[in-house]
Coordinates of C-alpha atoms and ligand atoms in Angstrom, one line a residue:
M279 CA -0.8 14.5 -36.4
A280 CA 2.5 15.6 -34.9
S281 CA 2.7 18.5 -37.3
Q282 CA -0.3 20.1 -35.8
L283 CA 1.0 20.0 -32.3
P284 CA 2.1 23.3 -30.8
R285 CA 5.9 23.5 -31.2
N286 CA 7.9 22.6 -28.1
L287 CA 5.0 21.2 -26.3
T288 CA 6.7 19.2 -23.6
P289 CA 4.9 16.8 -21.2
S290 CA 5.5 19.3 -18.4
L291 CA 4.0 22.2 -20.4
Y292 CA 1.0 20.0 -21.3
L293 CA 0.5 19.2 -17.6
D294 CA 0.7 22.9 -16.6
R295 CA -2.0 23.7 -19.2
H296 CA -4.3 20.8 -18.2
T297 CA -4.3 21.0 -14.5
A298 CA -8.0 21.6 -14.4
E299 CA -8.7 18.5 -16.4
L300 CA -6.4 16.5 -14.0
T301 CA -8.2 17.7 -10.9
A302 CA -11.6 17.1 -12.5
F303 CA -10.5 13.5 -13.2
L304 CA -9.4 13.0 -9.6
Q305 CA -12.7 14.4 -8.3
K306 CA -14.6 12.1 -10.5
I307 CA -12.9 8.9 -9.2
I308 CA -13.1 10.0 -5.6
R309 CA -16.9 10.4 -6.0
L310 CA -17.0 6.7 -6.8
R311 CA -16.7 5.5 -3.3
T312 CA -14.6 2.4 -3.4
V313 CA -14.6 1.8 0.3
N314 CA -12.8 -1.3 1.5
P315 CA -14.0 -3.1 3.5
P316 CA -16.3 -4.2 2.1
G317 CA -15.2 -3.2 -1.4
E318 CA -17.9 -0.9 -2.8
N319 CA -18.2 0.2 -6.4
Y320 CA -15.2 -1.7 -7.7
G321 CA -17.1 -2.6 -10.8
A322 CA -18.0 0.9 -11.7
L323 CA -14.6 2.4 -11.0
T324 CA -12.6 -0.3 -12.9
L325 CA -14.9 0.2 -15.9
L326 CA -14.0 3.9 -15.8
L327 CA -10.2 3.2 -15.4
A328 CA -10.2 0.6 -18.1
S329 CA -11.9 2.9 -20.6
T330 CA -9.5 5.7 -19.6
L331 CA -6.6 3.5 -20.5
K332 CA -8.3 2.3 -23.7
N333 CA -8.7 5.9 -24.7
L334 CA -4.9 6.3 -24.3
G335 CA -4.4 3.5 -26.8
F336 CA -3.6 0.8 -24.2
E337 CA -4.5 -2.9 -24.6
V338 CA -6.6 -3.3 -21.5
R339 CA -7.6 -6.3 -19.4
R340 CA -10.2 -5.8 -16.8
I341 CA -10.0 -9.0 -14.8
P342 CA -12.7 -10.1 -12.4
I343 CA -11.4 -12.3 -9.6
P344 CA -12.9 -15.8 -10.1
R345 CA -15.9 -16.3 -7.9
A346 CA -14.6 -19.6 -6.6
L347 CA -11.4 -17.9 -5.4
Q348 CA -13.3 -15.1 -3.8
K349 CA -15.6 -17.6 -2.1
K350 CA -12.4 -19.2 -0.6
T351 CA -10.7 -16.0 0.5
L352 CA -13.6 -13.5 1.2
P353 CA -16.7 -15.7 1.7
D354 CA -18.7 -13.0 3.4
L355 CA -18.2 -10.4 0.7
L356 CA -19.4 -12.3 -2.4
S357 CA -21.8 -9.5 -3.3
Y358 CA -18.8 -7.2 -3.7
P359 CA -16.9 -8.6 -6.7
R360 CA -13.2 -7.8 -7.1
Y361 CA -11.6 -6.6 -10.3
N362 CA -8.1 -5.6 -11.4
V363 CA -7.2 -3.5 -14.4
I364 CA -4.0 -4.2 -16.4
G365 CA -3.1 -2.0 -19.3
F366 CA -0.2 -2.3 -21.8
W367 CA 1.2 0.2 -24.2
N368 CA 3.5 -1.4 -26.7
T369 CA 5.9 1.4 -27.8
G370 CA 8.2 -1.0 -29.5
A371 CA 10.8 -0.7 -26.7
K372 CA 12.7 -3.7 -25.4
K373 CA 11.8 -3.3 -21.8
T374 CA 8.7 -2.6 -19.8
L375 CA 8.2 -0.2 -16.9
H376 CA 5.2 -0.9 -14.7
F377 CA 3.1 1.6 -12.7
N378 CA 1.0 0.3 -9.9
A379 CA -1.7 1.9 -7.8
H380 CA -4.6 0.6 -5.7
Y381 CA -8.0 2.2 -6.1
D382 CA -9.7 1.0 -2.8
V383 CA -10.0 3.5 0.1
V384 CA -10.5 3.0 3.8
P385 CA -13.8 3.7 5.5
V386 CA -14.7 7.2 6.6
S387 CA -15.5 8.5 10.1
G388 CA -15.4 11.8 11.9
N389 CA -16.5 15.3 10.9
W390 CA -15.0 16.4 7.6
R391 CA -14.4 20.1 7.1
Y392 CA -16.3 20.1 3.9
G393 CA -19.2 17.9 4.7
S394 CA -18.6 14.8 2.7
A395 CA -15.4 12.9 2.2
F396 CA -16.7 11.8 -1.2
N397 CA -17.5 15.3 -2.6
P398 CA -14.0 16.5 -3.0
I399 CA -13.5 20.2 -2.6
I400 CA -10.4 22.2 -3.7
E401 CA -9.2 25.0 -1.4
R402 CA -6.0 27.0 -1.5
G403 CA -4.2 24.4 -3.7
W404 CA -5.3 21.3 -1.8
M405 CA -8.0 18.8 -2.7
Y406 CA -9.8 17.2 0.3
G407 CA -11.5 13.8 0.1
R408 CA -11.1 10.1 0.9
G409 CA -8.5 8.7 -1.5
T410 CA -6.9 12.0 -2.4
A411 CA -3.6 10.9 -0.7
D412 CA -4.2 7.2 -0.5
M413 CA -4.1 6.7 -3.4
K414 CA -6.4 7.9 -6.2
G415 CA -4.0 10.9 -6.5
A416 CA -1.3 8.6 -7.7
I417 CA -3.8 7.0 -10.2
T418 CA -4.4 10.5 -11.5
S419 CA -0.7 11.4 -11.8
I420 CA 0.0 8.1 -13.7
V421 CA -2.9 8.7 -16.2
F422 CA -2.0 12.3 -16.9
A423 CA 1.8 11.5 -17.2
L424 CA 0.8 9.0 -20.0
Q425 CA -1.6 11.5 -21.6
A426 CA 1.0 14.2 -21.5
L427 CA 3.5 12.0 -23.3
Q428 CA 1.0 11.1 -26.0
Q429 CA -0.3 14.6 -26.5
S430 CA 3.2 16.0 -26.8
A431 CA 4.2 13.2 -29.1
V432 CA 7.1 12.1 -26.9
R433 CA 8.0 8.5 -27.1
P434 CA 8.9 6.8 -23.8
N435 CA 12.0 4.6 -23.6
F436 CA 9.8 1.7 -22.4
N437 CA 6.7 -0.2 -23.0
I438 CA 4.4 0.9 -20.3
E439 CA 2.3 -1.5 -18.2
V440 CA -0.2 -0.1 -15.7
S441 CA -2.1 -1.9 -12.9
F442 CA -4.9 -0.4 -11.0
V443 CA -5.8 -2.9 -8.2
A444 CA -8.2 -3.8 -5.5
D445 CA -7.8 -4.5 -1.8
E446 CA -4.5 -3.0 -0.8
E447 CA -6.2 -1.7 2.3
T448 CA -7.1 -5.2 3.5
D449 CA -4.4 -7.6 2.5
S450 CA -3.8 -7.3 -1.3
A451 CA -4.4 -11.0 -1.8
L452 CA -6.9 -10.4 -4.6
G453 CA -5.2 -7.2 -5.8
T454 CA -1.5 -6.8 -6.4
G455 CA -0.9 -10.3 -4.8
W456 CA -3.2 -11.8 -7.5
I457 CA -1.8 -9.9 -10.5
T458 CA 1.8 -10.5 -9.7
Q459 CA 1.0 -14.2 -9.5
Y460 CA -1.5 -14.7 -12.3
G461 CA -1.6 -11.4 -14.2
K462 CA 1.0 -12.4 -16.8
L463 CA 2.8 -9.1 -16.3
R464 CA 5.6 -8.1 -18.6
A465 CA 7.3 -5.7 -16.2
D466 CA 11.1 -5.3 -16.0
Y467 CA 10.9 -2.4 -13.5
A468 CA 8.1 -1.2 -11.2
V469 CA 7.1 2.1 -9.7
V470 CA 4.4 1.8 -7.0
G471 CA 2.7 5.2 -6.6
E472 CA 3.0 5.4 -2.8
G473 CA 5.6 5.0 -0.1
G474 CA 7.7 7.9 -1.2
E475 CA 6.6 11.5 -1.9
G476 CA 8.0 15.1 -2.0
N477 CA 11.7 14.7 -2.1
A478 CA 11.7 11.2 -0.5
I479 CA 11.9 8.1 -2.7
C480 CA 11.0 4.8 -1.1
C481 CA 13.4 2.1 -1.8
G482 CA 12.0 -0.4 0.6
H483 CA 9.6 -1.1 3.4
N484 CA 9.3 -3.2 6.6
G485 CA 7.5 -6.5 6.5
V486 CA 5.0 -7.7 9.0
V487 CA 3.8 -10.7 10.9
W488 CA 0.4 -10.6 12.6
L489 CA -0.3 -13.3 15.3
N490 CA -3.2 -14.1 17.5
V491 CA -2.5 -15.5 20.9
Q492 CA -5.2 -17.3 22.8
I493 CA -4.9 -18.3 26.4
H494 CA -6.8 -21.3 27.7
G495 CA -7.9 -21.2 31.3
K496 CA -10.7 -22.8 33.2
A497 CA -14.0 -21.3 34.2
A498 CA -15.2 -21.3 37.8
H499 CA -17.7 -19.4 39.9
G500 CA -16.5 -15.9 40.8
S501 CA -17.0 -16.6 44.5
L502 CA -14.5 -19.5 44.2
P503 CA -11.7 -18.1 41.9
A504 CA -9.2 -20.7 43.2
K505 CA -11.2 -23.4 41.5
G506 CA -10.6 -21.9 38.1
I507 CA -7.6 -20.9 35.9
N508 CA -7.9 -17.2 35.2
A509 CA -7.1 -16.7 31.5
L510 CA -7.0 -12.9 31.9
E511 CA -4.4 -13.1 34.7
K512 CA -2.3 -15.5 32.6
M513 CA -2.5 -13.2 29.6
S514 CA -1.4 -10.3 31.7
A515 CA 1.7 -12.2 32.8
L516 CA 2.5 -13.2 29.3
V517 CA 2.1 -9.6 28.0
L518 CA 4.5 -8.4 30.8
A519 CA 7.0 -11.0 29.7
L520 CA 6.9 -9.6 26.2
S521 CA 8.5 -6.3 27.4
G522 CA 11.8 -8.3 27.7
Y523 CA 11.4 -9.3 24.1
K524 CA 10.8 -5.7 23.1
R525 CA 14.1 -4.7 24.6
Q526 CA 15.8 -7.5 22.7
L527 CA 14.3 -6.2 19.4
A528 CA 15.3 -2.6 20.1
R529 CA 18.9 -3.6 19.9
R530 CA 18.5 -4.7 16.2
T531 CA 18.8 -2.1 13.5
F532 CA 18.5 -1.4 9.9
R533 CA 20.2 1.8 8.7
A534 CA 18.2 3.4 5.8
P535 CA 20.2 5.2 3.2
N536 CA 19.0 8.6 4.5
G537 CA 20.7 7.7 7.9
E538 CA 17.4 6.8 9.7
R539 CA 17.8 3.8 12.0
L540 CA 14.9 1.4 12.0
H541 CA 14.2 -1.1 14.7
P542 CA 11.9 -4.1 14.7
T543 CA 8.8 -3.4 16.8
I544 CA 5.9 -5.3 18.3
N545 CA 2.5 -3.7 19.0
I546 CA 0.3 -5.7 21.4
G547 CA -3.4 -5.1 20.7
G548 CA -6.5 -6.5 19.2
V549 CA -9.9 -7.1 20.7
F550 CA -9.6 -8.4 24.2
S551 CA -12.4 -10.5 25.4
A552 CA -13.1 -13.3 27.8
G553 CA -14.9 -15.2 25.1
E554 CA -18.3 -16.7 25.4
G555 CA -19.7 -16.8 28.9
G556 CA -17.4 -14.0 30.1
K557 CA -19.1 -12.5 33.0
I558 CA -18.3 -10.5 36.1
N559 CA -18.9 -13.4 38.4
T560 CA -17.1 -16.0 36.3
V561 CA -13.4 -16.8 36.2
P562 CA -12.5 -16.2 32.5
A563 CA -11.8 -19.5 30.7
T564 CA -10.2 -17.8 27.6
A565 CA -8.5 -14.6 26.7
S566 CA -6.8 -13.4 23.6
F567 CA -4.8 -10.7 22.1
T568 CA -2.9 -9.9 18.9
I569 CA 0.7 -9.0 18.1
D570 CA 1.8 -6.8 15.2
R571 CA 5.5 -7.5 14.6
R572 CA 7.2 -5.2 12.1
V573 CA 10.1 -6.9 10.3
L574 CA 13.1 -5.0 9.0
P575 CA 14.3 -5.4 5.5
N576 CA 17.4 -7.2 6.8
E577 CA 15.3 -9.7 8.7
N578 CA 13.3 -12.7 7.4
V579 CA 9.6 -12.8 7.9
G580 CA 9.4 -16.5 8.5
A581 CA 12.3 -16.4 10.9
A582 CA 10.7 -13.5 12.8
E583 CA 7.5 -15.5 13.2
R584 CA 9.3 -18.6 14.4
E585 CA 11.3 -16.6 16.9
L586 CA 8.3 -14.8 18.3
T587 CA 6.2 -18.0 18.6
T588 CA 9.1 -19.7 20.4
F589 CA 9.5 -16.8 22.7
L590 CA 5.7 -16.9 23.5
K591 CA 5.7 -20.6 24.2
M592 CA 8.8 -20.4 26.4
A593 CA 7.4 -17.5 28.3
A594 CA 4.1 -19.3 28.8
K595 CA 5.9 -22.3 30.2
K596 CA 7.4 -20.2 32.9
I597 CA 3.9 -19.0 34.0
P598 CA 2.1 -21.7 36.1
Q599 CA -0.9 -23.3 34.3
C600 CA -0.6 -21.0 31.3
R601 CA -1.7 -22.8 28.1
I602 CA -1.6 -20.9 24.9
T603 CA -2.3 -21.3 21.2
V604 CA -0.4 -19.0 18.7
S605 CA -1.9 -18.7 15.2
K606 CA -0.9 -16.5 12.3
I607 CA -3.4 -14.0 11.0
S608 CA -1.2 -12.9 8.1
D609 CA 2.2 -11.8 7.0
N610 CA 3.9 -9.6 4.4
F611 CA 7.5 -9.6 3.1
S612 CA 9.7 -6.6 3.6
C613 CA 11.7 -5.4 0.6
Y614 CA 14.7 -3.2 -0.1
R615 CA 16.8 -2.2 -3.1
S616 CA 20.0 -0.2 -2.7
P617 CA 19.7 3.4 -4.0
T618 CA 22.8 2.7 -6.2
H619 CA 20.5 0.9 -8.7
P620 CA 20.1 2.8 -12.0
L621 CA 16.3 3.0 -11.6
F622 CA 16.8 4.9 -8.4
I623 CA 19.4 7.1 -9.9
A624 CA 17.1 8.0 -12.8
L625 CA 14.1 8.6 -10.5
Q626 CA 16.2 10.7 -8.2
A627 CA 17.4 12.8 -11.2
S628 CA 13.7 13.3 -12.4
V629 CA 12.6 14.3 -8.9
T630 CA 15.5 16.8 -8.6
R631 CA 14.8 18.2 -12.1
I632 CA 11.0 18.8 -11.5
R633 CA 11.0 19.7 -7.8
R634 CA 14.4 21.5 -7.8
Q635 CA 15.4 20.1 -4.4
P636 CA 17.8 17.3 -3.3
T637 CA 16.2 13.9 -2.7
Q638 CA 16.6 11.3 0.0
A639 CA 16.3 7.5 -0.1
M640 CA 14.0 6.3 2.6
V641 CA 12.6 3.1 3.9
S642 CA 9.0 3.0 5.0
T643 CA 8.1 1.5 8.4
G644 CA 4.6 0.7 7.1
F645 CA 4.2 -1.6 4.1
N646 CA 2.6 -1.2 0.7
D647 CA 2.4 -3.3 -2.5
M648 CA 6.1 -2.8 -3.4
H649 CA 7.1 -6.2 -2.0
F650 CA 5.0 -8.1 -4.5
F651 CA 7.0 -6.7 -7.4
A652 CA 10.3 -6.8 -5.5
Q653 CA 9.9 -10.2 -3.9
V654 CA 7.4 -12.2 -6.1
K655 CA 8.4 -10.8 -9.5
N656 CA 12.0 -10.1 -8.3
I657 CA 12.3 -6.8 -10.3
P658 CA 13.7 -3.5 -9.2
T659 CA 10.9 -1.6 -7.5
L660 CA 10.6 1.9 -6.0
G661 CA 7.7 3.8 -4.3
Y662 CA 7.0 7.4 -5.4
G663 CA 3.8 9.4 -5.9
P664 CA 2.0 12.6 -5.0
G665 CA 1.4 11.6 -1.4
G666 CA -0.6 13.9 0.8
V667 CA -1.7 14.5 4.4
D668 CA -3.9 12.7 6.9
Y669 CA -3.9 9.3 5.2
H670 CA -6.8 7.2 6.6
G671 CA -7.8 10.2 8.7
V672 CA -10.3 13.1 8.7
N673 CA -9.7 15.8 6.0
E674 CA -7.3 13.6 4.0
R675 CA -5.9 15.8 1.2
V676 CA -3.4 16.2 -1.5
R677 CA -1.7 19.3 -2.9
I678 CA -2.6 19.9 -6.5
K679 CA 1.0 20.9 -7.3
D680 CA 2.2 17.5 -6.0
L681 CA -0.2 15.7 -8.4
V682 CA 1.1 17.7 -11.3
D683 CA 4.8 17.4 -10.2
S684 CA 4.4 13.6 -9.8
A685 CA 2.9 13.3 -13.3
K686 CA 5.8 15.4 -14.6
I687 CA 8.3 13.2 -12.7
Y688 CA 6.8 10.0 -14.1
A689 CA 6.9 11.4 -17.7
D690 CA 10.4 12.6 -17.2
L691 CA 11.5 9.2 -15.8
L692 CA 10.0 7.4 -18.9
T693 CA 12.1 9.6 -21.2
T694 CA 15.4 9.7 -19.3
F695 CA 15.8 6.3 -17.7
Q696 CA 17.7 4.1 -20.1
G697 CA 17.0 0.7 -18.4
Ligands
ZN877 ZN1 -2.3 3.1 0.0

């Protein structure tokens, strides 16, 4: 019915005229509290997202994670089933551009300015609520970019594949991790709707290795400490030894395209406890702590883990009677693609056109789901979306203008990038 469309209706104009509809959609999906952990309301929200994509003419798969697999990976959360939604719009193009966003949100605490984190309020151009910034805002921008293209009868240069996924806030194993392995994706390029925002485009992120270190001592009566091996004291010595390792890491760098210098880091933390039987008048027999090692894009995650484990074992050997066990909690790849890639050049031009400001290419110190597309699927991947303020915090919010701009940028990219 192209002849009945208002003349010169561009996707941008459509988005300017439908901002109220866009914000109402975001409010609706925020009210469906998809808090993870444990993973609430995944069923209801994925039904809504699947039907939204169907209404846009997409072939849609709403895929439940097989119960047996969930039993293996999340045995305690079987009453919270996991789903991913994958949509495909065959425009007849040769190549396919993929948009990815996670729909889970982190738990809420603290006093929100407007009462509830799940009753999103708009004030002075900002919407407040859990998931506005991270990252139901991006879901909204993706949906409305596609709607704007269709309503203005503009044909994208690509087939479009969309994934709305679970569990990014825990470890992505049953979300983007699962779909990039088993989802039969057809993507040639991917844009993850977070990592970059405003005038910053994310072309990579750090990886991570999470380790648990347990120290094995020997219990004894608190009145005769010399008869035991104090695991807490051994742990303290080991933690002090790690400061030498920190200095070693600080000398390594990765220079991001925007000139920022990134260094590998370790954060020592976790839950410290003396284990069972820990008591004021007992020599602690065990102690444990965790290490969060951030891995630069020019480092290898496996090598970083081996190096750190070796360091810990050597350091423990130098401490009398210090026996330790090091175990991996989880890891994630880093990723990086040079901003000279045509996908970057095209997105940069789209951001500049819509936002009228120069862009920068950044590398994120935190990680997101980009690495699954970049490393597992081995396709060019960038991070860009509406972003926001106070991610994971109280009064998380997104600027309405950024939601609209991101939708315009996605639509612009789809009609200008040649692939
Ligand atoms: Zn996120």
